[in-house]
Amino acid sequence: MRSWQAVLGALRVALMGVLLFVGATAWSQPSSQAPEVSIGSVDGIALQGATAILDLTLDLRNPGALALPLQKLRFQLQFNGLEVAQGVSTAPVTIAAQQQAQVPVQVDVNSATLLSLIATLPPDGTVRYVIQGTAEIGQTMLQIPFTHSGAVQLALR
């Protein structure tokens, strides 16, 4: 009978240790969720020799329960499966919990790649895109990965 009591006592101590560990781990984890980053619009395309400049508006949504102070976004962009650009948004923006913001960015694209893409566009100019990258949170240097796919219209101006 005493051995069962010893076993139960040891189990209680082990369970308390696990509960303390889980609680400490939960408090030490960042409460930030990844922002939802998508392309709101392609606002302009300027062809300049071997380089094209895309003016994009990124739509950012904070799904978390706390404000999300974004310091920087680094991203790669694909249109219809083609790697077309890499970009960095360096304008800091704080997005309130459950809110949205828009951030304008410019990215450089190889003109030949862009022209080959435009040549295969459907009449409405819609392309499928994938944007993926990392969001740098505040001054912490914490980088949260994000990815999103969708469709957007390309417009020549």
CSV table of C-alpha atoms in Angstrom, one decimal:
chain,number,residue,atom,x,y,z
A,1,MET,CA,0.0,0.0,0.0
A,2,ARG,CA,2.8,2.4,0.8
A,3,SER,CA,4.4,1.8,-2.6
A,4,TRP,CA,1.2,3.0,-4.3
A,5,GLN,CA,1.2,6.2,-2.2
A,6,ALA,CA,4.8,6.8,-3.2
A,7,VAL,CA,4.0,6.3,-6.8
A,8,LEU,CA,1.0,8.7,-6.6
A,9,GLY,CA,3.2,11.2,-4.8
A,10,ALA,CA,5.8,11.0,-7.5
A,11,LEU,CA,3.2,11.4,-10.2
A,12,ARG,CA,1.8,14.5,-8.5
A,13,VAL,CA,5.3,16.1,-8.3
A,14,ALA,CA,5.9,15.2,-12.0
A,15,LEU,CA,2.5,16.6,-13.0
A,16,MET,CA,3.1,19.8,-11.1
A,17,GLY,CA,6.5,20.2,-12.9
A,18,VAL,CA,4.9,19.7,-16.3
A,19,LEU,CA,2.2,22.2,-15.5
A,20,LEU,CA,4.8,24.8,-14.4
A,21,PHE,CA,6.9,24.2,-17.5
A,22,VAL,CA,4.0,24.5,-19.8
A,23,GLY,CA,2.8,27.7,-18.1
A,24,ALA,CA,6.3,29.3,-18.2
A,25,THR,CA,6.7,28.3,-21.9
A,26,ALA,CA,3.3,29.8,-22.8
A,27,TRP,CA,4.2,33.1,-21.1
A,28,SER,CA,7.6,33.3,-22.8
A,29,GLN,CA,6.2,32.8,-26.3
A,30,PRO,CA,5.5,35.9,-28.4
A,31,SER,CA,1.8,36.6,-28.6
A,32,SER,CA,2.2,38.1,-32.1
A,33,GLN,CA,0.5,36.2,-35.0
A,34,ALA,CA,1.8,36.5,-38.5
A,35,PRO,CA,0.2,39.4,-40.4
A,36,GLU,CA,-1.9,38.4,-43.4
A,37,VAL,CA,-0.1,40.1,-46.4
A,38,SER,CA,-1.7,40.2,-49.8
A,39,ILE,CA,-1.5,42.4,-52.9
A,40,GLY,CA,-4.3,44.8,-52.9
A,41,SER,CA,-3.5,46.3,-56.3
A,42,VAL,CA,-0.9,46.9,-58.9
A,43,ASP,CA,-1.1,50.6,-59.2
A,44,GLY,CA,1.3,51.1,-62.0
A,45,ILE,CA,4.0,49.6,-64.2
A,46,ALA,CA,6.8,51.8,-65.6
A,47,LEU,CA,9.2,50.3,-68.1
A,48,GLN,CA,12.6,51.8,-67.9
A,49,GLY,CA,15.1,50.0,-70.2
A,50,ALA,CA,16.1,46.6,-68.7
A,51,THR,CA,14.1,47.3,-65.5
A,52,ALA,CA,10.4,47.8,-64.8
A,53,ILE,CA,9.1,49.4,-61.7
A,54,LEU,CA,5.9,48.0,-60.2
A,55,ASP,CA,3.9,50.2,-57.8
A,56,LEU,CA,2.0,47.9,-55.5
A,57,THR,CA,-0.3,48.4,-52.6
A,58,LEU,CA,0.1,45.6,-50.0
A,59,ASP,CA,-3.0,44.9,-47.8
A,60,LEU,CA,-1.9,44.0,-44.3
A,61,ARG,CA,-4.3,42.4,-41.8
A,62,ASN,CA,-3.6,41.8,-38.1
A,63,PRO,CA,-5.5,38.7,-37.0
A,64,GLY,CA,-4.1,38.9,-33.5
A,65,ALA,CA,-5.5,40.2,-30.2
A,66,LEU,CA,-2.7,42.8,-29.7
A,67,ALA,CA,-1.5,45.7,-31.8
A,68,LEU,CA,1.2,44.6,-34.4
A,69,PRO,CA,4.1,47.0,-34.8
A,70,LEU,CA,5.6,46.1,-38.2
A,71,GLN,CA,9.0,47.6,-38.7
A,72,LYS,CA,9.8,46.0,-42.1
A,73,LEU,CA,8.5,43.5,-44.6
A,74,ARG,CA,10.8,41.5,-46.8
A,75,PHE,CA,9.1,39.5,-49.6
A,76,GLN,CA,9.4,37.6,-52.8
A,77,LEU,CA,6.8,37.8,-55.5
A,78,GLN,CA,5.7,35.4,-58.1
A,79,PHE,CA,3.2,36.0,-61.0
A,80,ASN,CA,1.8,33.0,-62.7
A,81,GLY,CA,4.6,30.8,-61.2
A,82,LEU,CA,7.4,33.2,-62.4
A,83,GLU,CA,9.7,34.7,-59.8
A,84,VAL,CA,9.4,38.4,-60.7
A,85,ALA,CA,10.6,40.5,-57.8
A,86,GLN,CA,11.9,40.8,-54.3
A,87,GLY,CA,11.0,43.7,-52.2
A,88,VAL,CA,11.3,45.4,-48.9
A,89,SER,CA,8.9,47.7,-47.2
A,90,THR,CA,10.7,49.9,-44.7
A,91,ALA,CA,7.9,52.3,-43.7
A,92,PRO,CA,6.9,51.3,-40.1
A,93,VAL,CA,3.2,50.8,-39.5
A,94,THR,CA,1.3,49.7,-36.4
A,95,ILE,CA,-1.8,47.7,-37.1
A,96,ALA,CA,-4.4,47.6,-34.3
A,97,ALA,CA,-5.8,44.2,-33.2
A,98,GLN,CA,-8.2,42.7,-35.8
A,99,GLN,CA,-7.6,45.7,-38.1
A,100,GLN,CA,-6.1,46.3,-41.6
A,101,ALA,CA,-3.7,48.7,-43.2
A,102,GLN,CA,-2.3,49.4,-46.7
A,103,VAL,CA,1.3,50.0,-47.5
A,104,PRO,CA,2.6,51.2,-50.9
A,105,VAL,CA,5.8,49.6,-52.2
A,106,GLN,CA,7.9,49.8,-55.3
A,107,VAL,CA,9.7,46.8,-56.7
A,108,ASP,CA,12.1,46.4,-59.6
A,109,VAL,CA,11.4,43.7,-62.1
A,110,ASN,CA,13.4,42.5,-65.1
A,111,SER,CA,11.6,44.1,-68.1
A,112,ALA,CA,12.0,41.0,-70.3
A,113,THR,CA,10.4,38.8,-67.6
A,114,LEU,CA,7.5,41.3,-67.2
A,115,LEU,CA,6.9,41.6,-71.0
A,116,SER,CA,6.8,37.8,-71.4
A,117,LEU,CA,4.3,37.7,-68.6
A,118,ILE,CA,2.2,40.5,-70.1
A,119,ALA,CA,2.2,38.7,-73.5
A,120,THR,CA,0.4,35.7,-72.0
A,121,LEU,CA,-2.2,37.7,-69.9
A,122,PRO,CA,-5.9,37.0,-70.4
A,123,PRO,CA,-8.0,39.9,-71.7
A,124,ASP,CA,-8.8,41.1,-68.2
A,125,GLY,CA,-5.1,41.3,-67.2
A,126,THR,CA,-5.5,39.0,-64.2
A,127,VAL,CA,-2.5,37.1,-62.9
A,128,ARG,CA,-2.2,34.6,-60.1
A,129,TYR,CA,0.4,35.6,-57.5
A,130,VAL,CA,2.2,34.2,-54.5
A,131,ILE,CA,3.8,36.6,-52.0
A,132,GLN,CA,5.9,35.2,-49.2
A,133,GLY,CA,8.4,36.6,-46.8
A,134,THR,CA,9.0,37.8,-43.3
A,135,ALA,CA,7.5,40.6,-41.1
A,136,GLU,CA,9.9,42.2,-38.7
A,137,ILE,CA,8.1,43.1,-35.5
A,138,GLY,CA,9.0,46.3,-33.7
A,139,GLN,CA,12.6,46.8,-32.6
A,140,THR,CA,12.8,43.1,-31.5
A,141,MET,CA,14.3,41.8,-34.7
A,142,LEU,CA,11.7,39.0,-34.4
A,143,GLN,CA,10.8,37.9,-37.9
A,144,ILE,CA,7.5,36.1,-38.5
A,145,PRO,CA,7.1,34.3,-41.9
A,146,PHE,CA,4.0,34.9,-44.0
A,147,THR,CA,2.7,33.6,-47.3
A,148,HIS,CA,-0.4,34.3,-49.4
A,149,SER,CA,-1.7,33.5,-52.8
A,150,GLY,CA,-4.4,35.2,-54.8
A,151,ALA,CA,-5.1,37.0,-58.1
A,152,VAL,CA,-4.5,40.6,-59.1
A,153,GLN,CA,-4.9,42.7,-62.3
A,154,LEU,CA,-1.8,44.1,-64.0
A,155,ALA,CA,-2.2,47.5,-65.5
A,156,LEU,CA,0.2,49.2,-67.9
A,157,ARG,CA,0.6,53.0,-67.4
